[in-house]
Coordinates of C-alpha atoms in Angstrom, one line a residue:
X299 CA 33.6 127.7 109.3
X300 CA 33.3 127.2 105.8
X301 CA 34.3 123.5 104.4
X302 CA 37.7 125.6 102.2
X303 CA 38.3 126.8 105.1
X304 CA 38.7 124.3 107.2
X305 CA 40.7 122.8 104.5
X306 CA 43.0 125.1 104.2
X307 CA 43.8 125.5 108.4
X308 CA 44.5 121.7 108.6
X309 CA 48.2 120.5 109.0
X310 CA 49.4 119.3 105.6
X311 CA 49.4 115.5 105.4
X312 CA 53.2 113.7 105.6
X313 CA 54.3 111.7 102.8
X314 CA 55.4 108.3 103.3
X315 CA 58.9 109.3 102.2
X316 CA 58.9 112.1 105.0
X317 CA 57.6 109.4 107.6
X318 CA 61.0 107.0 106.2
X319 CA 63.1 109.7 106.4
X320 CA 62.5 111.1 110.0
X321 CA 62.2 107.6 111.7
X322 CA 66.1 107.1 110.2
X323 CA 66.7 110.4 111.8
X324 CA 65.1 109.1 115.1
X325 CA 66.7 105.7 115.3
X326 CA 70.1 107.4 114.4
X327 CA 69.9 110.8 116.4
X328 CA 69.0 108.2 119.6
X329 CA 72.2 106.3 119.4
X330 CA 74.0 109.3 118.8
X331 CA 72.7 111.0 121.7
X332 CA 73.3 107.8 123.8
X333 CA 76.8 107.7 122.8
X334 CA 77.5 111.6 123.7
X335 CA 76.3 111.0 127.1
X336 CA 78.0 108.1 128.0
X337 CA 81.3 108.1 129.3
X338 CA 84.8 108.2 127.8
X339 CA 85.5 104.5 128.3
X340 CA 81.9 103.6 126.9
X341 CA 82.4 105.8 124.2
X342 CA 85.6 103.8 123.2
X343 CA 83.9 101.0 123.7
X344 CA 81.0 101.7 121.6
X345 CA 83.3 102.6 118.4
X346 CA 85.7 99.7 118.8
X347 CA 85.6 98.0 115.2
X348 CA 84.5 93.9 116.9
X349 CA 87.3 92.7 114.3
X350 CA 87.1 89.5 115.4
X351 CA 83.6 89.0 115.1
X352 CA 83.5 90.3 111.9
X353 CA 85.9 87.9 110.5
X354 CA 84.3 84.8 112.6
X355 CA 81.0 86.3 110.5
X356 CA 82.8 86.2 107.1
X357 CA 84.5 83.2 107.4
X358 CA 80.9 80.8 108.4
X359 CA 79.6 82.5 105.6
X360 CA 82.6 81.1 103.3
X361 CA 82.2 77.9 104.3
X362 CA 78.6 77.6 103.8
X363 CA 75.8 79.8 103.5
X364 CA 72.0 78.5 104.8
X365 CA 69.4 77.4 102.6
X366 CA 68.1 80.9 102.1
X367 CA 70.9 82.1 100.2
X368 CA 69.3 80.0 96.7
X369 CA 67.7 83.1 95.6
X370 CA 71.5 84.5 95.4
X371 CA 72.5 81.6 92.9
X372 CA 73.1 83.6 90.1
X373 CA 75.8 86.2 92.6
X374 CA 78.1 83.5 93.7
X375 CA 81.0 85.2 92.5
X376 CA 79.5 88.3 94.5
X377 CA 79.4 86.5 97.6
X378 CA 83.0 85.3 97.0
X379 CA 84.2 88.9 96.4
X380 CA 82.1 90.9 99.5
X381 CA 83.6 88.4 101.7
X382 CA 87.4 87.5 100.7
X383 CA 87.6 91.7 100.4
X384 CA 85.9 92.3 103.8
X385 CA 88.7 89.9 105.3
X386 CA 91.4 91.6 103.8
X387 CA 90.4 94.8 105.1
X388 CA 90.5 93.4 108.1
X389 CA 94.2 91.9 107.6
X390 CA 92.8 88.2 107.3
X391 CA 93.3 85.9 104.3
X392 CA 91.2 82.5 104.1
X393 CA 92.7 81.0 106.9
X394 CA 92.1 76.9 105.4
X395 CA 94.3 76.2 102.1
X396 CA 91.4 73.6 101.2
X397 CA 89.0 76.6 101.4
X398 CA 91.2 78.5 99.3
X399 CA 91.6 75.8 96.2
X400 CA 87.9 75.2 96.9
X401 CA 87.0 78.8 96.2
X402 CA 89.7 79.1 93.2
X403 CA 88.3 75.9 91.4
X404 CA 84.6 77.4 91.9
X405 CA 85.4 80.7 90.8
X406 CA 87.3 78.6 87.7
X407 CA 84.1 76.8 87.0
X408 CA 82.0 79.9 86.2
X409 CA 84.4 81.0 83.9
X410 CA 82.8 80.9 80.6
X411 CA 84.7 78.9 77.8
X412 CA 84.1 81.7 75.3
X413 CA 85.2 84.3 77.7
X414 CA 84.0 85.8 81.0
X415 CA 82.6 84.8 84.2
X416 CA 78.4 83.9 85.0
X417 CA 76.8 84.0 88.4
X418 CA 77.6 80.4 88.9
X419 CA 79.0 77.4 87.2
X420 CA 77.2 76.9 83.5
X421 CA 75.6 80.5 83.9
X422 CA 75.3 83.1 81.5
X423 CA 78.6 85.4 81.3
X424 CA 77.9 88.6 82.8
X425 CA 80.0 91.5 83.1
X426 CA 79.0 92.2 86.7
X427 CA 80.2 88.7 88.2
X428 CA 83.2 88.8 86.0
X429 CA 84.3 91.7 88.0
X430 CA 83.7 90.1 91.5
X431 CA 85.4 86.8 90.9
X432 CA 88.2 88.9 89.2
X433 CA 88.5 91.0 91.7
X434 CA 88.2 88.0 94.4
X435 CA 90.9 86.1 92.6
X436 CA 93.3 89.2 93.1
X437 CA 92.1 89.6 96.6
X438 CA 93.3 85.7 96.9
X439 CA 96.4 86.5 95.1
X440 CA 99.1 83.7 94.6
X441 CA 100.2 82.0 91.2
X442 CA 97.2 80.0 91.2
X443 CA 94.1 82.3 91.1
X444 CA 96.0 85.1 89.1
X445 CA 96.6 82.5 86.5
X446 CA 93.8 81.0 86.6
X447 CA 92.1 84.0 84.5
X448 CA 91.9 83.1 80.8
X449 CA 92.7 86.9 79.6
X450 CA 92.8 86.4 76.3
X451 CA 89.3 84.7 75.9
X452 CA 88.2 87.9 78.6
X453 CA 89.3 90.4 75.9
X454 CA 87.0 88.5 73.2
X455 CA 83.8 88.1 75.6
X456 CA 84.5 92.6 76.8
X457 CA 84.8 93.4 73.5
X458 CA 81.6 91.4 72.1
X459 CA 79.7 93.4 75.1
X460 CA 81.1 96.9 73.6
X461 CA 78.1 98.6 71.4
X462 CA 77.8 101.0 69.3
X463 CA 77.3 104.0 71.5
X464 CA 80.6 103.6 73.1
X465 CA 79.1 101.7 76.4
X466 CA 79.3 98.0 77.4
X467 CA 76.1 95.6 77.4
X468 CA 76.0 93.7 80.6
X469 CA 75.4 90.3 78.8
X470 CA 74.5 88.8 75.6
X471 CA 71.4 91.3 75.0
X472 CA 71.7 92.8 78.2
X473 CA 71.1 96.6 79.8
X474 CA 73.5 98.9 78.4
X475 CA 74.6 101.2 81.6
X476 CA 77.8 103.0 83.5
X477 CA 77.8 100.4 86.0
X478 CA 78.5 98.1 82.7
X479 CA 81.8 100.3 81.3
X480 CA 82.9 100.6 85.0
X481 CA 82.9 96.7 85.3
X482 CA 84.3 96.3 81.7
X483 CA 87.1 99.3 81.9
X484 CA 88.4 98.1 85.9
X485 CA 88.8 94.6 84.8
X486 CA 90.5 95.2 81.7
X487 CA 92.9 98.0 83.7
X488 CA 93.7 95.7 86.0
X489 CA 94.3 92.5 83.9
X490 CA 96.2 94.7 81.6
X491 CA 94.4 94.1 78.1
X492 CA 93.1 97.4 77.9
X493 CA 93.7 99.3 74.4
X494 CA 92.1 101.6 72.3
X495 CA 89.2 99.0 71.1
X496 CA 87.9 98.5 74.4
X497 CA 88.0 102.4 75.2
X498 CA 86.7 103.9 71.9
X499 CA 83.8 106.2 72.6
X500 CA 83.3 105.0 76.1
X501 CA 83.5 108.6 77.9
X502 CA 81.0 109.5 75.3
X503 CA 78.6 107.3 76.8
X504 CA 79.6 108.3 80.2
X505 CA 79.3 112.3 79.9
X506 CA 76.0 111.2 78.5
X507 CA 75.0 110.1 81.9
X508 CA 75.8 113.1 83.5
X509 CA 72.5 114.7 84.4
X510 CA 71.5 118.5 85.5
X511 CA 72.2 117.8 89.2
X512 CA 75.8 117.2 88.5
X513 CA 75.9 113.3 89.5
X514 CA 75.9 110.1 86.9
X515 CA 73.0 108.0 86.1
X516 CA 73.2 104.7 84.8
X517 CA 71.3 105.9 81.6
X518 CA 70.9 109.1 79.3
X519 CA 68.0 110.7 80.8
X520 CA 67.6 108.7 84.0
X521 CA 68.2 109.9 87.9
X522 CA 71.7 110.7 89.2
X523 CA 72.8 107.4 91.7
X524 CA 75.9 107.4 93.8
X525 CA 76.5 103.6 92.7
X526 CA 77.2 105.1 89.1
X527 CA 78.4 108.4 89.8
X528 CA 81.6 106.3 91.3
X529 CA 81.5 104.1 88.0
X530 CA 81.5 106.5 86.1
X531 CA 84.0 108.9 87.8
X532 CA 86.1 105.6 87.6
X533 CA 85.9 104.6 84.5
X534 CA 87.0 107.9 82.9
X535 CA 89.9 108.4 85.7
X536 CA 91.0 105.2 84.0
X537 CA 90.2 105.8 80.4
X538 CA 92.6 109.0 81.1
X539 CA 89.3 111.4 79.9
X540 CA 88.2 112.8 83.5
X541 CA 88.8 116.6 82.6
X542 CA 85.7 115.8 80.4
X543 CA 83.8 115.5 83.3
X544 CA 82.0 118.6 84.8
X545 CA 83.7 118.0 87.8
X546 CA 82.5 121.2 89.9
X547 CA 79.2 120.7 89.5
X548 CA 80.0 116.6 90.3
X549 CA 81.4 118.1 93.2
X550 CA 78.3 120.1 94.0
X551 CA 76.0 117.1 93.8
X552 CA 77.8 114.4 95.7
X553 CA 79.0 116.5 98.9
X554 CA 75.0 117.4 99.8
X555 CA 74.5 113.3 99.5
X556 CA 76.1 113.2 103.0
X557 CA 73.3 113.8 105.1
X558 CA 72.3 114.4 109.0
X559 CA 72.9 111.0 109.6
X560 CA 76.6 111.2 108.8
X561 CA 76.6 108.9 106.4
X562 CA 75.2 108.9 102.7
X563 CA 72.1 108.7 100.2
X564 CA 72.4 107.3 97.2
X565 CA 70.1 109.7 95.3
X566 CA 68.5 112.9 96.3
X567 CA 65.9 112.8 98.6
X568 CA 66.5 109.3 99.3
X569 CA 67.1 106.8 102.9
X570 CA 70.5 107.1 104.1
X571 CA 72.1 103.6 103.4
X572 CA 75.8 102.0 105.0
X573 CA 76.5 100.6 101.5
X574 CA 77.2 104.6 99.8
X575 CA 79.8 104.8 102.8
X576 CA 82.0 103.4 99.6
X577 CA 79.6 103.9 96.4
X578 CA 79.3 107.7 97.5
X579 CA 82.5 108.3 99.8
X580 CA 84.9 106.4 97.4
X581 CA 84.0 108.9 95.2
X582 CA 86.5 111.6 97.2
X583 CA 89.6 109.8 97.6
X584 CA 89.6 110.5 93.7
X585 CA 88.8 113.8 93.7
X586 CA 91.9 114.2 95.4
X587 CA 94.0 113.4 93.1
X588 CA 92.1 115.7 90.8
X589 CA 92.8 118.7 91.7
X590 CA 94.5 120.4 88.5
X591 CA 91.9 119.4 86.5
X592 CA 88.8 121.2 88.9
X593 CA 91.5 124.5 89.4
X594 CA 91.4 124.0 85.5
X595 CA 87.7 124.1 85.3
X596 CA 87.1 127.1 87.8
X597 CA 89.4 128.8 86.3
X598 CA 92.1 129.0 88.7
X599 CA 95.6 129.1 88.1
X600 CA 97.7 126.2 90.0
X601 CA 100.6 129.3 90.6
X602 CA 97.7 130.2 92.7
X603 CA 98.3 127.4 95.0
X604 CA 94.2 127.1 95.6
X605 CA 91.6 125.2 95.4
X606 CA 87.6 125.4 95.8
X607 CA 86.8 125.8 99.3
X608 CA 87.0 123.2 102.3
X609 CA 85.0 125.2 104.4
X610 CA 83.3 123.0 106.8
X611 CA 85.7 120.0 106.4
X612 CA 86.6 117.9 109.3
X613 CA 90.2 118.7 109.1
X614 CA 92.5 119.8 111.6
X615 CA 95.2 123.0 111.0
X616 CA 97.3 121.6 108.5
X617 CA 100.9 123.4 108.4
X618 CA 104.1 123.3 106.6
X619 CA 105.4 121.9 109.7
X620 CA 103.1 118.7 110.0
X621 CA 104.4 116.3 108.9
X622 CA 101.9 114.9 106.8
X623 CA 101.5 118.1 104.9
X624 CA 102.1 117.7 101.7
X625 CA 102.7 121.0 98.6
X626 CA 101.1 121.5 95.7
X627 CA 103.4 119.9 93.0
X628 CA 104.3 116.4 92.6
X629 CA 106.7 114.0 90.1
X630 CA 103.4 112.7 88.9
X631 CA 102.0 116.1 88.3
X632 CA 105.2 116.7 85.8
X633 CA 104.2 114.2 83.8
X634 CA 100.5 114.3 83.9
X635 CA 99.0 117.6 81.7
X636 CA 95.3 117.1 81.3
X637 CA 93.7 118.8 78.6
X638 CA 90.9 120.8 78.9
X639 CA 87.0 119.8 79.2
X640 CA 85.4 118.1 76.4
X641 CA 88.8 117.1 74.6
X642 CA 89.9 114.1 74.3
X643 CA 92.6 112.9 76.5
X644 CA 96.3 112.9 75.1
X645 CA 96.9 109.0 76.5
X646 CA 100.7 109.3 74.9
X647 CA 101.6 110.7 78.5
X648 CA 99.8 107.7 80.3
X649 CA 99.9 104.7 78.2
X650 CA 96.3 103.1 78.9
X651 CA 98.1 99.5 81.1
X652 CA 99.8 102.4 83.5
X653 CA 97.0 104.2 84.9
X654 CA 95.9 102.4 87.5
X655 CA 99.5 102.6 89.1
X656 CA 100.0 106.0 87.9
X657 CA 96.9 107.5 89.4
X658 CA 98.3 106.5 93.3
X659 CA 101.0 108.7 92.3
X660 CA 98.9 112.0 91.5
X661 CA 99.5 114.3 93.8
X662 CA 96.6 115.0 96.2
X663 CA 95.8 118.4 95.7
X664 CA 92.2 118.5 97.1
X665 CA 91.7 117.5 101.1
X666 CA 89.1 115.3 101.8
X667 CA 85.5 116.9 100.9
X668 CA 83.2 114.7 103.0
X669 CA 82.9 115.2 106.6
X670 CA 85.0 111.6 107.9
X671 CA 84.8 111.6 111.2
X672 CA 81.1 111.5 111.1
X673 CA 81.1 108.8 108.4
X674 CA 82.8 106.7 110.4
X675 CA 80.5 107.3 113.4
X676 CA 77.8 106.3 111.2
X677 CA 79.1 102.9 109.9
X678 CA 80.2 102.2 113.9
X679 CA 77.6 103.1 115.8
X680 CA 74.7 102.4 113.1
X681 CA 75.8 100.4 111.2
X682 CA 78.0 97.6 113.1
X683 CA 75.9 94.1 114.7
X684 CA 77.9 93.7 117.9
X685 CA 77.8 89.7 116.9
X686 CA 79.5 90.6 113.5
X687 CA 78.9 91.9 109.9
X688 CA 77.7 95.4 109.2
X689 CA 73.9 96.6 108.2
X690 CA 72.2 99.1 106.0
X691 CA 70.9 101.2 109.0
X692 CA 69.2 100.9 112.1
X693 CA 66.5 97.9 112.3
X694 CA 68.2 96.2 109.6
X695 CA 69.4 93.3 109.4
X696 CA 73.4 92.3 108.7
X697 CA 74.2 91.1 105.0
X698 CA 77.5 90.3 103.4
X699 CA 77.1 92.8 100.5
X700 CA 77.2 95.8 103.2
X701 CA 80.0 94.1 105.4
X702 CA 82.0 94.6 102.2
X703 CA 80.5 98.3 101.3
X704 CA 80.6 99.8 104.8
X705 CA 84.5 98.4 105.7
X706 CA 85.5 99.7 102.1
X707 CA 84.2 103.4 102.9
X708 CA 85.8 103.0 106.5
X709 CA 89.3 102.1 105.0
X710 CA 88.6 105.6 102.9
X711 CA 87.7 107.6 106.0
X712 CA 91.0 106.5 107.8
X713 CA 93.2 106.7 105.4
X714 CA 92.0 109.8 103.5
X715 CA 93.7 112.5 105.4
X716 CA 97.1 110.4 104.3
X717 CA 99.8 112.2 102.1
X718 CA 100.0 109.2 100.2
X719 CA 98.0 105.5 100.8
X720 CA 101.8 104.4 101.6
X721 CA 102.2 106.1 105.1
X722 CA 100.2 105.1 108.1
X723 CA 97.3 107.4 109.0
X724 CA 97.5 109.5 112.0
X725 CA 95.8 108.5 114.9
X726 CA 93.3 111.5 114.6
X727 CA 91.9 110.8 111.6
X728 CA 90.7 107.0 113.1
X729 CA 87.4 107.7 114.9
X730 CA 88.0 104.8 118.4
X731 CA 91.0 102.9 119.1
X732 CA 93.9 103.0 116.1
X733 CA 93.0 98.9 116.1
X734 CA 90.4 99.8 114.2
X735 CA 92.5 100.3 111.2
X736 CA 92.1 98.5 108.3
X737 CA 94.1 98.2 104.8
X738 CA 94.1 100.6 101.8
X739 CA 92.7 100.2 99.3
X740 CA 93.3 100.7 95.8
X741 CA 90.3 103.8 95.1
X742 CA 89.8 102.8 91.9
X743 CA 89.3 99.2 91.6
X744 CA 88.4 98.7 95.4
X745 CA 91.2 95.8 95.8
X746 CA 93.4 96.0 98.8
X747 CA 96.2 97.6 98.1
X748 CA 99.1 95.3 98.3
X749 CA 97.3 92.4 96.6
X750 CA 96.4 95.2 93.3
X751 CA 100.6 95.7 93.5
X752 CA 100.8 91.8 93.2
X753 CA 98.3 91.2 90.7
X754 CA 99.7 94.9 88.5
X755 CA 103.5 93.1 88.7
X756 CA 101.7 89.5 88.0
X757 CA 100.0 90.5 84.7
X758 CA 102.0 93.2 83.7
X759 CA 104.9 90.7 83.1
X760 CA 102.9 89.3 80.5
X761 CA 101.1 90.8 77.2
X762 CA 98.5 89.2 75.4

């Protein structure tokens, strides 16, 4: 046989990628089919959320972290945030009122006397740790940490970050990205300093990002990322300019990031990872309260009372007569008229400090477009360590960062199905025993719900 021949007959060779991507399937597919043939009470067993472990995880790491942790120096206020938040999914608060002044005062002593927080005491200010140890202070609530936030020297450092093409620098002379305006629009929202200077030109920037798949890079010109496509999705929900968005074709991309696995990649092509349960699956909770803008954007009429298709969705037969059905028109709809894609947004029917609580009030018009039973199989049975904390995937190892991520998309699954984040789910839309329920969160700043309702009344008492 002639050498071309022989060429051309032989089995093409597997990437490395390939060789990542069907050992994932193998480790996951294995624990799946273990758990479908064991028996009912295993089953249960196997997806029982080990709450207490978890929290006994979270709160050694609180106290003190090993040696290791130095090359984490500059995310202290990181570590703060993925582990105060994880416990108040779970219901817990820091159970030692030393611990809690201790954490307070440290979060206090990376706060930058011209504005903004660093990764640790003396550290540069950066717009990423300035939203964790915002967001941890809210999630520690009380006089104390809320007031400990100097907003008005805040304002100065966010608006010396704004640039010229509408987006946020990260730092002094930092990367200008979407993760960037996310970081710099949520706090602002939820510290109510937001106006018109901080907002100016920043959906510009973002439906710059917005690449030929339909998802949002962090760049012009660069890959769409789940990470981004939720900051940027965010940011313009709270900017009031998300009909700008192409939200079909967003659509399109980020429901085929949900893969065999059950749970999500972060880009095409890519590893499955526990962490995109929130990055990715965050994403739909705000979809939801979309609605009229996608019927908008395909063209359909909301007289119609339709949407685009749910075909496939894990949703039982909702009826008029369940009674967590819920019709097509709202208060909040009465008051909210989005104009159409590529204007800008009329934000004299929303002022700018009201959208955060406004947008809990949208009426829901889209069910849930990711498949949540299975996500929550995925972050349970793949990605829980028995001893405590939750793990990228199968052979990995536990980590505080994807505790945090992989508890935030489970709070989405289980209360997704929900009229309004208000009610309690129903007990079919929590995949093992209705203990595994955690708290709400608030979709768009991923705060607990009751502690962003403290934190809106605390600072919206107060201007600047």
């Amino acid at each position: 046989m002639a050498e071309s021949e022989q060429h051309s007959s032989a089995m093409p060779e597997i990437t490395e990628s390939q060789g990542k991507q069907w050992a994932v399937e193998n480790d996951v597919f294995q624990i799946y089919r273990f758990f479908s043939s064991s028996s009912r009470e295993d089953q249960d067993a196997l997806l029982k959320l080990r709450r207490d472990n978890h929290i006994e995880y979270l709160n050694k790491g609180l106290r003190q972290l090993p040696a290791s942790f130095c090359t984490l120096d500059a995310n202290r206020p990181w570590l703060c945030y993925w582990i105060v938040h994880s416990l108040a999914l779970l219901g817990e608060s820091i159970d030692d009122a030393d611990l809690e002044d201790n954490a307070i005062d440290f979060l206090s002593r990376c706060q930058d006397q011209n504005g903004g927080y660093g990764g640790g005491p003396g550290q540069l200010p950066h717009l990423a740790t300035t939203y964790a140890a915002v967001n941890s202070l809210i999630t520690i609530g009380g006089e104390k940490a809320l007031s400990s936030i100097n907003r008005e020297k805040l304002y100065k450092f966010l608006l010396r970050m704004k640039v010229a093409s509408g987006g946020f620098s990260m730092h002094d002379g930092g990367e200008v990205d979407v993760r960037a305006c996310y970081t710099a629009i949520s706090v602002a929202s939820v510290l109510n300093i937001m106006d018109d200077d901080l907002v100016q030109d920043v959906g510009n920037f973002v439906l710059s990002c917005q690449t030929y798949e339909g998802g949002i890079a962090g760049e012009p010109g660069a890959e769409a990322h789940g990470g981004y496509s939720f900051c940027g999705l965010a940011t313009l929900a709270l900017i009031n300019e998300v009909q700008r968005l192409d939200l079909p074709r967003f659509i399109d991309w980020l429901v085929f990031r949900q893969g065999v696995e059950g749970g999500f990649q972060g880009r095409t092509n890519k590893l499955v990872d526990g962490c995109y349960s929130f990055w990715q699956g965050g994403a739909f909770p705000l979809l939801q309260r979309l609605g009229s803008v996608v019927n908008e954007q395909l063209g359909i009429g909301t007289e119609e009372h339709t949407s685009i298709s749910t075909e496939g969705v894990d949703s039982p037969d909702l009826s008029e007569d369940d009674p967590d059905h819920e019709g097509t028109s709202s208060q909040a709809d009465k008051h909210f008229h989005p104009k159409g894609k590529g204007q800008t947004s009329d934000r004299s029917k929303v002022s700018l400090s009201d959208i955060g609580a406004e947008f809990l009030e949208r009426n829901m018009d889209i069910p849930p477009l990711l498949q949540s039973a299975v996500l929550q199989d995925y972050i349970l049975l793949c990605c829980q360590v028995p001893q405590g904390g939750l793990k990228d995937k199968p052979r990995e190892h536990r980590d505080f960062y994807h505790t945090c991520y992989c508890l935030s998309g489970l709070s989405v699954c289980q209360h997704i199905w929900s009229k309004s984040l208000d009610s309690p789910p129903l007990p079919w839309a929590i995949r093992g025993p209705y203990s595994n329920l955690l708290e709400p969160i608030h979709p768009l700043y991923n705060v607990i719900l009751d502690k962003y309702h403290e934190a809106h009344d605390f600072f919206s008492a107060s201007e600047l």
